[in-house]
Coordinates of C-alpha atoms in Angstrom, one line a residue:
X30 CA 15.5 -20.1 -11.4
X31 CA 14.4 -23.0 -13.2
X32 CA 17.0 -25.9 -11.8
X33 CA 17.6 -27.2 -8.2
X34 CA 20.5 -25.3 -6.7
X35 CA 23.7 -27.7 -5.9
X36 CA 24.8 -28.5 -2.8
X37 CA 27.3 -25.7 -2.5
X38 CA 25.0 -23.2 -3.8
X39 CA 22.1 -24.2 -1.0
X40 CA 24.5 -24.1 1.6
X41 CA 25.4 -20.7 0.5
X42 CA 22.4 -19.5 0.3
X43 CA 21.7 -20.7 4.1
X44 CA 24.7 -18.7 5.3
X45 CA 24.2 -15.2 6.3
X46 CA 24.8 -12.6 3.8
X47 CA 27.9 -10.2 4.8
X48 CA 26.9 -7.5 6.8
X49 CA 27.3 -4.3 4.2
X50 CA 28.8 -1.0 5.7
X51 CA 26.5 1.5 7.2
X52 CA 26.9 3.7 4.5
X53 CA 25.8 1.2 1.7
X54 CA 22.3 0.6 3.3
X55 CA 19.1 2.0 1.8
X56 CA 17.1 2.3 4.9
X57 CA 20.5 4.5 5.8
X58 CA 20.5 6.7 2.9
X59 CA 17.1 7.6 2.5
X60 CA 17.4 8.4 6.3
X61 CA 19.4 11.2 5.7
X62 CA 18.2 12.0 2.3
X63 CA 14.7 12.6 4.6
X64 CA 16.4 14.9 7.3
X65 CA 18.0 16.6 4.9
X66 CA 14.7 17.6 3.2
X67 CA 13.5 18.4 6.1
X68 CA 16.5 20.9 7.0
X69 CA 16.4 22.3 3.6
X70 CA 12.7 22.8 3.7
X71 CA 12.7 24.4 6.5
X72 CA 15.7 26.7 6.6
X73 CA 15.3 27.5 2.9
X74 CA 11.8 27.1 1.8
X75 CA 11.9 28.5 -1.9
X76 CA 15.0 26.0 -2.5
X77 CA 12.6 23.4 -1.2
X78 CA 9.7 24.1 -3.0
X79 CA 11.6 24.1 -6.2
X80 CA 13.0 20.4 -5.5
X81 CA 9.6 18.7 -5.9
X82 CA 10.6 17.1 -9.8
X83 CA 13.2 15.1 -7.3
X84 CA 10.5 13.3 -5.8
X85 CA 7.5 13.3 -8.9
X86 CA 10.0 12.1 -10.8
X87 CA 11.2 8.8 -8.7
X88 CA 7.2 8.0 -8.4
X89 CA 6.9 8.6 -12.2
X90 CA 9.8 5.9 -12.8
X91 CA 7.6 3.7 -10.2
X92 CA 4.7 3.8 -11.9
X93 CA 6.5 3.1 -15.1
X94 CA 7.1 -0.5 -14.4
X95 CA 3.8 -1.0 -11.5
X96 CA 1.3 -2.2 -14.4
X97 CA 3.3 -4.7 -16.1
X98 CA 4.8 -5.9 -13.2
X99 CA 1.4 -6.5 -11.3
X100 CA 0.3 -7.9 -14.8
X101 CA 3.2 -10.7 -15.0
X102 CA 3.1 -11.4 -11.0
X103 CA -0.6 -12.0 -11.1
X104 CA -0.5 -13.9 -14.4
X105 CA 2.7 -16.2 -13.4
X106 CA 1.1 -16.9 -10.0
X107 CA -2.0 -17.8 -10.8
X108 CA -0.3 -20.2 -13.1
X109 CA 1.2 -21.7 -10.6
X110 CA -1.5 -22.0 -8.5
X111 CA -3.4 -23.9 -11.6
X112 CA -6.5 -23.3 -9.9
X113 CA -9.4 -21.0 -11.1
X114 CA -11.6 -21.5 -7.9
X115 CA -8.7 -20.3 -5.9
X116 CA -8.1 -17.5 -7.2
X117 CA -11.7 -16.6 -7.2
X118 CA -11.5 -17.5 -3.6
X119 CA -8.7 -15.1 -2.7
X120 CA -10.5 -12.3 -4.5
X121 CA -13.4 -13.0 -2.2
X122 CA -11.9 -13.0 1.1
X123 CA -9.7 -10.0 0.2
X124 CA -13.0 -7.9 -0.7
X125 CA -14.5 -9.2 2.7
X126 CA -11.0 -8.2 4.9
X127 CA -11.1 -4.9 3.1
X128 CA -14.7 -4.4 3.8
X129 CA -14.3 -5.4 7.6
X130 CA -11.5 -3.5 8.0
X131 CA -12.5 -0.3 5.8
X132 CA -16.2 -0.1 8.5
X133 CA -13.5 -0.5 11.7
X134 CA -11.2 2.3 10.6
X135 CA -14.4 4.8 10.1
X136 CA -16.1 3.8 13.2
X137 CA -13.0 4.3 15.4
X138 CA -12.1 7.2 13.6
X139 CA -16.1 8.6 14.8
X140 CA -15.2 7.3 18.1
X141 CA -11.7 9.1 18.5
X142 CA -13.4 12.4 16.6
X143 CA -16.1 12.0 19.5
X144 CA -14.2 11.6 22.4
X145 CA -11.3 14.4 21.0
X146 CA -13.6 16.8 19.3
X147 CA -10.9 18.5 17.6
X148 CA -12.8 21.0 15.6
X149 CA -14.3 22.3 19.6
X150 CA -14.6 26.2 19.8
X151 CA -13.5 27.0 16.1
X152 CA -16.6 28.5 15.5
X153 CA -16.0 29.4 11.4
X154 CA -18.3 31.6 10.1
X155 CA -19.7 30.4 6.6
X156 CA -19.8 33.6 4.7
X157 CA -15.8 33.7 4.9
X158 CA -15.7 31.0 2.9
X159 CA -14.2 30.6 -0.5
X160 CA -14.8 27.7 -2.7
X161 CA -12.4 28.5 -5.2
X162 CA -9.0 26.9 -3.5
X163 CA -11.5 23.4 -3.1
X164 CA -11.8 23.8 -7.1
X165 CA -8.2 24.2 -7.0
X166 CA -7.4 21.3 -5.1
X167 CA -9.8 18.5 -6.8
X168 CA -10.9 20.0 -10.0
X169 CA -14.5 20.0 -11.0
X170 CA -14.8 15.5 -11.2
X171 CA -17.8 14.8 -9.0
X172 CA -17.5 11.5 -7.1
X173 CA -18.1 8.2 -8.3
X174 CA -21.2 6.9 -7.5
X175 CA -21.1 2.9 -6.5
X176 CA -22.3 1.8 -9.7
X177 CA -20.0 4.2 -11.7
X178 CA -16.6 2.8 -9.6
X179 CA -17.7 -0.7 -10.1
X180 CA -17.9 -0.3 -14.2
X181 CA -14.7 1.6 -13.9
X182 CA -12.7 -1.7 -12.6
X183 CA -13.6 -3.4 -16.3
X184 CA -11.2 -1.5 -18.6
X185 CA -12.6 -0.8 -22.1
X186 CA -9.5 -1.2 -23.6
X187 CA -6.6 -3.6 -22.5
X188 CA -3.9 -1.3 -23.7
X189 CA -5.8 1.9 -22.3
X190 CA -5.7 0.0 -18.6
X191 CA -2.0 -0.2 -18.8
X192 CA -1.9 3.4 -20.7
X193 CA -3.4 5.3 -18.1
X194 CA -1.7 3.2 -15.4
X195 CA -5.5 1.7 -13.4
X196 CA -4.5 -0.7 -11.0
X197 CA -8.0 -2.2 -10.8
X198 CA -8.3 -2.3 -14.6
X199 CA -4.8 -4.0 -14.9
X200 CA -5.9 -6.9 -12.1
X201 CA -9.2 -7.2 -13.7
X202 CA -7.3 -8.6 -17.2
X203 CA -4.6 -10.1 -15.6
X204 CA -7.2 -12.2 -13.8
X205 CA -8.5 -13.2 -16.9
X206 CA -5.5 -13.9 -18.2
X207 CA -4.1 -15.7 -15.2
X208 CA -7.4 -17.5 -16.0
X209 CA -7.5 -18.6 -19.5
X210 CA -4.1 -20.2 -19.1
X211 CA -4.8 -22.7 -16.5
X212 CA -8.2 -23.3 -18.5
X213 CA -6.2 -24.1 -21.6
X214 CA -3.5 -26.2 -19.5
X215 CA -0.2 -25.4 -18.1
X216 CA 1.4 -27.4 -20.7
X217 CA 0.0 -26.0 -23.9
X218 CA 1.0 -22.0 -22.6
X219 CA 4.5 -23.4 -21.1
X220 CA 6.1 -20.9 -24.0
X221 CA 3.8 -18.3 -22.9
X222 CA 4.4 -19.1 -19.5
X223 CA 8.4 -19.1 -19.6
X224 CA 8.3 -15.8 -21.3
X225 CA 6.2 -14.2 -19.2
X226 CA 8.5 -15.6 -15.8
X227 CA 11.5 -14.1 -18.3
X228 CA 10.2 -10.7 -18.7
X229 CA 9.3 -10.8 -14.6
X230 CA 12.6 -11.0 -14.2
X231 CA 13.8 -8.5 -16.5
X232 CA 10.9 -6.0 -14.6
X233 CA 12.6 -6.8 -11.4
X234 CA 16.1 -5.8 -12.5
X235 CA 14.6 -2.5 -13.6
X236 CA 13.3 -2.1 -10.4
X237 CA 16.8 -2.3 -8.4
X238 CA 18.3 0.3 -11.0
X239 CA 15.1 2.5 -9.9
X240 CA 15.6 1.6 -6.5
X241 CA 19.1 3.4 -6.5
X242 CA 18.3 6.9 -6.8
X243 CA 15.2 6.1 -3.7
X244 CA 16.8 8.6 -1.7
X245 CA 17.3 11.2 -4.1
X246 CA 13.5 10.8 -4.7
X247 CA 13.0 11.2 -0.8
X248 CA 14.9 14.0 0.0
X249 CA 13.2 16.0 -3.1
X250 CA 9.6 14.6 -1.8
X251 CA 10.3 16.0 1.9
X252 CA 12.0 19.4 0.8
X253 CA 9.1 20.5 -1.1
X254 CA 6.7 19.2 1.3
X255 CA 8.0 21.0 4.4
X256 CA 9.3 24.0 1.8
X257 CA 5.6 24.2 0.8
X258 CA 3.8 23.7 4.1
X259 CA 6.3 24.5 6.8
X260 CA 7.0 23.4 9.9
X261 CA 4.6 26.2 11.7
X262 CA 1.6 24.6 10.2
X263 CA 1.9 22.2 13.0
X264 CA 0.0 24.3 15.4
X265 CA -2.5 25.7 13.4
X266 CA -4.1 22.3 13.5
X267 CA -2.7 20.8 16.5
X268 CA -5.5 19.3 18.4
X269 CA -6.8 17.7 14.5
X270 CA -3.1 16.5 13.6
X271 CA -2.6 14.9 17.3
X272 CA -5.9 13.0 17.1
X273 CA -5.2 11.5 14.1
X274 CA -1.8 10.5 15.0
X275 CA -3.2 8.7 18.0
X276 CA -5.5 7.2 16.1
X277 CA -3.0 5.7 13.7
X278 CA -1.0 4.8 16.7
X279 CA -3.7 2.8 18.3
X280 CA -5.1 1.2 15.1
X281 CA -1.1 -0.2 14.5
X282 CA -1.0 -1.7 17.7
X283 CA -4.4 -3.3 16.8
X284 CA -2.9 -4.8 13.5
X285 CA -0.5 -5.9 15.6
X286 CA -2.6 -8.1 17.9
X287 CA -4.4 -9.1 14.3
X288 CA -0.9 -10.1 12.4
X289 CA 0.0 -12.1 15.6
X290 CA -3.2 -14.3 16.6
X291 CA -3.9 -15.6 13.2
X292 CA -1.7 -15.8 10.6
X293 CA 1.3 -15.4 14.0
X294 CA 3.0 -12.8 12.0
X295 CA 5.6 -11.0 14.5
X296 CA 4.9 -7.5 12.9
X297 CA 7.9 -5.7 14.4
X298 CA 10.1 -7.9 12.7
X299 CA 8.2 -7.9 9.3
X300 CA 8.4 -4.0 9.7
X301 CA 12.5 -4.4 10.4
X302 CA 12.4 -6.9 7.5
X303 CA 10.3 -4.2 5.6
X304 CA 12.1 -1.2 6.4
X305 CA 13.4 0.2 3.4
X306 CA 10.0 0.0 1.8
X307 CA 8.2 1.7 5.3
X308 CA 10.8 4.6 5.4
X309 CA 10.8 5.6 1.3
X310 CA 6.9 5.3 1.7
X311 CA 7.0 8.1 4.4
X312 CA 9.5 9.9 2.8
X313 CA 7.6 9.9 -0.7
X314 CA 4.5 10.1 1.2
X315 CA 3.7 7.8 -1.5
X316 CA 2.6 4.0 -0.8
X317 CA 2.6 3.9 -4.7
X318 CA 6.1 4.0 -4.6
X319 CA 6.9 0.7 -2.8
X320 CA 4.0 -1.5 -4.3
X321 CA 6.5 -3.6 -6.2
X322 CA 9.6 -3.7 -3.8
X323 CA 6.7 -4.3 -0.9
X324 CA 4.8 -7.0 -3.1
X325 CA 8.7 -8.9 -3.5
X326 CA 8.8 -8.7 0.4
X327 CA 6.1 -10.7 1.2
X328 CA 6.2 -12.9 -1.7
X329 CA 9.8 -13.8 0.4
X330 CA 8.2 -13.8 3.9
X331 CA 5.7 -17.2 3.0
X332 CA 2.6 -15.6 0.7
X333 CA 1.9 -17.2 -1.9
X334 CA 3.0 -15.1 -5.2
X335 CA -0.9 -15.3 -6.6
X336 CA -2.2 -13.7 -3.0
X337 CA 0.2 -11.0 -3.1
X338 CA -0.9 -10.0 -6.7
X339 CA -4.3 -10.3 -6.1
X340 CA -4.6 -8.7 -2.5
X341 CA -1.7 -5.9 -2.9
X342 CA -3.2 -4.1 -6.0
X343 CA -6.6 -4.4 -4.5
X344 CA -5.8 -3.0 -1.3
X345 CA -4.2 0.1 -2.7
X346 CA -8.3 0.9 -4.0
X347 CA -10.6 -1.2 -1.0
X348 CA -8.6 -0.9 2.3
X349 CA -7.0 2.5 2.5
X350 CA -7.2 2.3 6.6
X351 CA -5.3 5.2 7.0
X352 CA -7.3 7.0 4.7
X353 CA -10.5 6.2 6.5
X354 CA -9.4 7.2 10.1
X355 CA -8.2 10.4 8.4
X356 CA -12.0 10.8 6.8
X357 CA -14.1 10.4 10.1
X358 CA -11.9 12.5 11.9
X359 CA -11.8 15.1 10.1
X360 CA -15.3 15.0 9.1
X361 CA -16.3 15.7 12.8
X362 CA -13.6 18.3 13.1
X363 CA -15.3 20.1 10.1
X364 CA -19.3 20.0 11.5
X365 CA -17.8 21.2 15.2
X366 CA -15.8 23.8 13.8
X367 CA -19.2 25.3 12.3
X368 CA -20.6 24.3 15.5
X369 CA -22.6 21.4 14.8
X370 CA -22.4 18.3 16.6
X371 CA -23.5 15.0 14.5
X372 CA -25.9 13.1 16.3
X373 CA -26.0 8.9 16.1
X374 CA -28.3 8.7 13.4
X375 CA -26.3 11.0 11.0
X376 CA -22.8 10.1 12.1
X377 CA -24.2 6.2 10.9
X378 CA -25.0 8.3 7.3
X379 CA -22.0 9.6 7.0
X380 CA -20.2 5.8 7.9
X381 CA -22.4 4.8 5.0
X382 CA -21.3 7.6 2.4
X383 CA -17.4 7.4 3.4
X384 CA -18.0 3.7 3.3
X385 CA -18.8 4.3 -0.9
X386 CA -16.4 7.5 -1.4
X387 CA -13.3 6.1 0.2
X388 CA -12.5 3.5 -2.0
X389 CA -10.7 4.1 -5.3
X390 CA -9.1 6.7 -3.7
X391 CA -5.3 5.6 -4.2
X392 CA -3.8 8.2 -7.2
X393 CA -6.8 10.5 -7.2
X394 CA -5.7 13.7 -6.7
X395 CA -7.7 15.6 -4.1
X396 CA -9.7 12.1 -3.6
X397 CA -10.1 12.6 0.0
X398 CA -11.6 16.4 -0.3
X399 CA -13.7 14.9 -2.9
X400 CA -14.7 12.2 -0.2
X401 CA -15.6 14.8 2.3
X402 CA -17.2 17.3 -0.4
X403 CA -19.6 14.0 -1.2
X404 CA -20.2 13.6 2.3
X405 CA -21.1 17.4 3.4
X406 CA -23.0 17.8 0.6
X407 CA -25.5 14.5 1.2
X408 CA -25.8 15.8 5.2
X409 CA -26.2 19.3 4.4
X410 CA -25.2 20.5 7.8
X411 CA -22.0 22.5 6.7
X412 CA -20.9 24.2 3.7
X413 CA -18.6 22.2 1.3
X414 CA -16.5 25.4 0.6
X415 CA -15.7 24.4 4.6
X416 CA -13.5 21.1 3.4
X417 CA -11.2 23.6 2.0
X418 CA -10.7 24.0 5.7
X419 CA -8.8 20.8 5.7
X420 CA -6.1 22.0 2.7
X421 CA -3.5 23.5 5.0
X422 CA -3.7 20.3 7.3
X423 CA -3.6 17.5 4.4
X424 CA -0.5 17.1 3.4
X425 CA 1.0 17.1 7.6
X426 CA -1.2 13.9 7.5
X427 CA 0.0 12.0 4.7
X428 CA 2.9 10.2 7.1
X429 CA 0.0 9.1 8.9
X430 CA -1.8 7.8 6.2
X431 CA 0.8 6.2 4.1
X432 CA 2.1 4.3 7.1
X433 CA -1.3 3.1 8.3
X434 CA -2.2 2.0 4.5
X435 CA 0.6 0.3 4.3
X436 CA 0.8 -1.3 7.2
X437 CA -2.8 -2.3 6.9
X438 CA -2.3 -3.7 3.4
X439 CA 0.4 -6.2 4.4
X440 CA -1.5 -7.7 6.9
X441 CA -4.4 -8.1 4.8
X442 CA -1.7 -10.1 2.8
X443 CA -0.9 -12.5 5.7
X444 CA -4.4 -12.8 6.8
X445 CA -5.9 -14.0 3.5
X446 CA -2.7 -16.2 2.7
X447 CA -3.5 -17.5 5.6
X448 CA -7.3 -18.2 5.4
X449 CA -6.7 -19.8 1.8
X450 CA -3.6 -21.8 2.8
X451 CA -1.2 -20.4 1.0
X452 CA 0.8 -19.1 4.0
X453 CA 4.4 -20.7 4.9
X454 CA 5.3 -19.6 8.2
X455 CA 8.9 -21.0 7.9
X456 CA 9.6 -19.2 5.0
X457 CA 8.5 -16.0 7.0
X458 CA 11.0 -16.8 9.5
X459 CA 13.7 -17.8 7.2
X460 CA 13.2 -14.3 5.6
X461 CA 13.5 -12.4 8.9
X462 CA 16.4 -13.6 9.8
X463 CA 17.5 -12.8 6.6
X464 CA 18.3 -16.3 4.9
X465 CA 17.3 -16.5 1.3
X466 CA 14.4 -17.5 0.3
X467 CA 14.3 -18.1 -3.2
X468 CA 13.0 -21.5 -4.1
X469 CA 12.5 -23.6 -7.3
X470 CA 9.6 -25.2 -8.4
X471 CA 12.0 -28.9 -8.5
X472 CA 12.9 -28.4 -5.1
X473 CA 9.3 -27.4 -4.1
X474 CA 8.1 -30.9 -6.0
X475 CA 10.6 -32.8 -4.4
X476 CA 10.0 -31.6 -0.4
X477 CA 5.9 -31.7 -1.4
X478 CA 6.7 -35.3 -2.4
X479 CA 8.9 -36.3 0.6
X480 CA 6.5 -34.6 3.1
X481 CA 3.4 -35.1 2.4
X482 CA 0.6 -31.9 1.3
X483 CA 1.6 -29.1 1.8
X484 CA 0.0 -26.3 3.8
X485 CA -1.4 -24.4 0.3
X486 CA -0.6 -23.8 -3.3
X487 CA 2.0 -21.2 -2.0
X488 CA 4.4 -24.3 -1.6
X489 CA 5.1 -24.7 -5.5
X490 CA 4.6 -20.7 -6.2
X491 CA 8.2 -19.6 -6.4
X492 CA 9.4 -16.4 -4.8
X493 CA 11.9 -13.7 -6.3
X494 CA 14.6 -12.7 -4.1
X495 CA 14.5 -9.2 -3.1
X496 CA 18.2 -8.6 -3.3
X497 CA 20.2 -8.8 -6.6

């Protein structure tokens, strides 16, 4: 990783990788590893039901290696970057893409929950209402406040962050860390800094052995959930479950036409590229489960490694877009189901509230009933016992969400590369057409120094091959 390639080794590298039987692909396996949880969950629903450790325990080996690896991404690329007032940069823009995007999801999500009115002719009579199975579902936590979430990002304990697994807690050190080295000078940490590129290394093998038993992870995931739910839920909530579905559907054609004009991202191939991650994230229902395989995708496909560490992580908490559509919607399909119909003034309240209770919501369990509890009980037009509404519907929208956060969070990725120069487009192509990537920092020196400056930092931030 460390020395220029030879000549034979580059023109390898250039040369398109042998085609690998059908059988051997990923994308294939946890294909059918997903239809056949959904066949087993829905011809055999106790058997299904009872294969959920498949799938908790693939995420649980994920999240073994997600806070040291975002920990020595961050820290390496921001490194290699060697520039403090970038970084602080990135972090900026990311926070204002989130932000922009976050308020566009809720509004059209108002919109579509206007124009659909999906909870129409319910008519739910409060006093049938339990509050119990909402206890059940998010426990007795009350929602962060603003101030609350934003003291929650500094972690009062370095080892505690990476204990308990906080993705905002983990970024906030490693940003200090990241920090602190290129204060001190690149040359003085060079141990540090060789060590830490070692142990990324080592990280990344661990995630290819985890990466193996994906669709055995999958199949488990989709058993249980159509075991648990079944397919005849569909119905109950069709007219809630097809709204947001065409909401998501829209919203991806509008990241499409985002992904395209600036950064000139073709997103259809980045999704072909990006496969394997899309399909085990719908299949998991789990964006958590991809974060590091996802993060090693674009890191290949031209964004700077230091912009993926900072924006990826981040995302996961600030610009859940699925998430937010989800919110909306279904908070007008709970006030017309008790016959209520928000006017202007408190549909821009409740923007305002989901705008503070949606974020941190990636890995809370029950976050988005605790969103919507927060929400119901600042307007006071419906019970909260009514979210509990919601439960039987939840889990049929977490394809919806997972895609649409996903989705969203990558081309936050490319945008904000983008805007801070750290983008290369080439590299994006080479990727897609499935050429390898991989670069050394000699060989980035010596085409910087032969072509003149190049488009951002991201030209002497080496990438890590995604295949092994």
């Amino acid at each position: 990783m460390k020395f220029p390639p030879t000549a034979v080794a580059r023109e390898a590298s250039s040369a398109p990788a042998a085609k690998k039987p059908l059988y051997k692909s990923l994308f294939f396996q946890i294909l059918v590893a997903v239809c056949l949880g959904i066949g087993i969950g829905h011809f055999w629903p106790d058997l299904g039901s009872a294969l959920r450790p498949l799938g908790d325990g693939f995420i649980q080996l994920i999240k073994m290696i997600i806070a040291p690896l975002i920990f020595l991404v961050i820290v390496t690329g921001i490194s290699a970057v060697g520039d403090v007032k970038a970084v602080g940069r990135v972090g900026v823009k990311a926070l204002l893409y989130f932000t922009g995007a976050t308020l566009f999801a809720l509004v059209f999500g108002l919109v579509v929950g206007n124009i659909v009115q999906p909870g129409a002719g319910l008519n739910i009579d409060p006093n049938t209402l339990s509050q119990d199975a909402l206890n059940a579902k998010t426990g007795t936590a009350p929602p962060k406040d603003a101030g609350a979430f934003l003291l929650g990002i500094i972690p009062t304990s370095v080892v505690g962050a990476f204990a308990s697994n906080s993705l905002l807690q983990v970024l906030c050190f490693s940003v200090f860390f990241g920090a602190a080295i290129v204060v001190v000078g690149r040359d003085r940490c060079l141990p540090v800094i060789n060590l830490l590129e070692t142990v990324l290394e080592l990280f990344f093998k661990i995630m290819t052995w985890v990466m193996r038993v994906a669709p055995v992870g999958a199949f488990g995931a989709m058993a249980f959930i159509i075991g648990q739910y079944g397919l005849g839920s569909l119905s109950t909530y069709a007219l809630l479950i097809a709204a947001c579905y065409g909401a998501a559907i829209i919203f991806i054609a509008l990241l499409f036409v985002v992904a395209w004009v600036y950064p000139r991202v073709p997103l259809w191939q980045f999704i072909k590229y990006s496969r394997e991650e899309f399909l085990l994230a719908l299949g998991t229902a789990s964006t958590e489960s991809v974060l590091p395989r996802i993060m090693t995708k674009l890191t290949n496909a031209g964004c700077s490694r230091a912009t993926t560490g900072l924006v990826v992580p981040t995302g996961y908490s600030f610009n859940l877009d699925g998430a937010a559509l989800y919110l909306s919607i279904s908070l007008l399909f709970l006030a017309q189901a008790f016959g209520h119909n928000l006017d202007l003034g408190q549909q821009l309240v409740a923007l305002g509230i989901l705008m503070l209770t949606s974020k941190g919501m990636a890995g809370v369990p029950g976050s988005a009933f605790l969103a919507l509890s927060a929400t119901a009980g600042a307007l006071g037009i419906f019970p909260v016992a009514g979210v509990a509404l919601l439960l039987g519907a939840d889990r049929l929208m977490d394809s919806m969400r997972v895609s649409v956060n996903l989705l969203g969070n990558c081309v936050a990725t490319f945008v904000v590369a983008k805007w801070e120069g750290q983008f290369d487009r080439e590299a994006m192509l080479r990727a897609f057409r499935g050429e390898d990537t991989e670069v050394t920092e000699n060989e980035a020196t010596e085409s910087t120094t032969a072509a003149g400056p190049p488009e951002g930092p991201s030209a002497v931030v080496p990438a890590y091959s995604s295949r092994s």
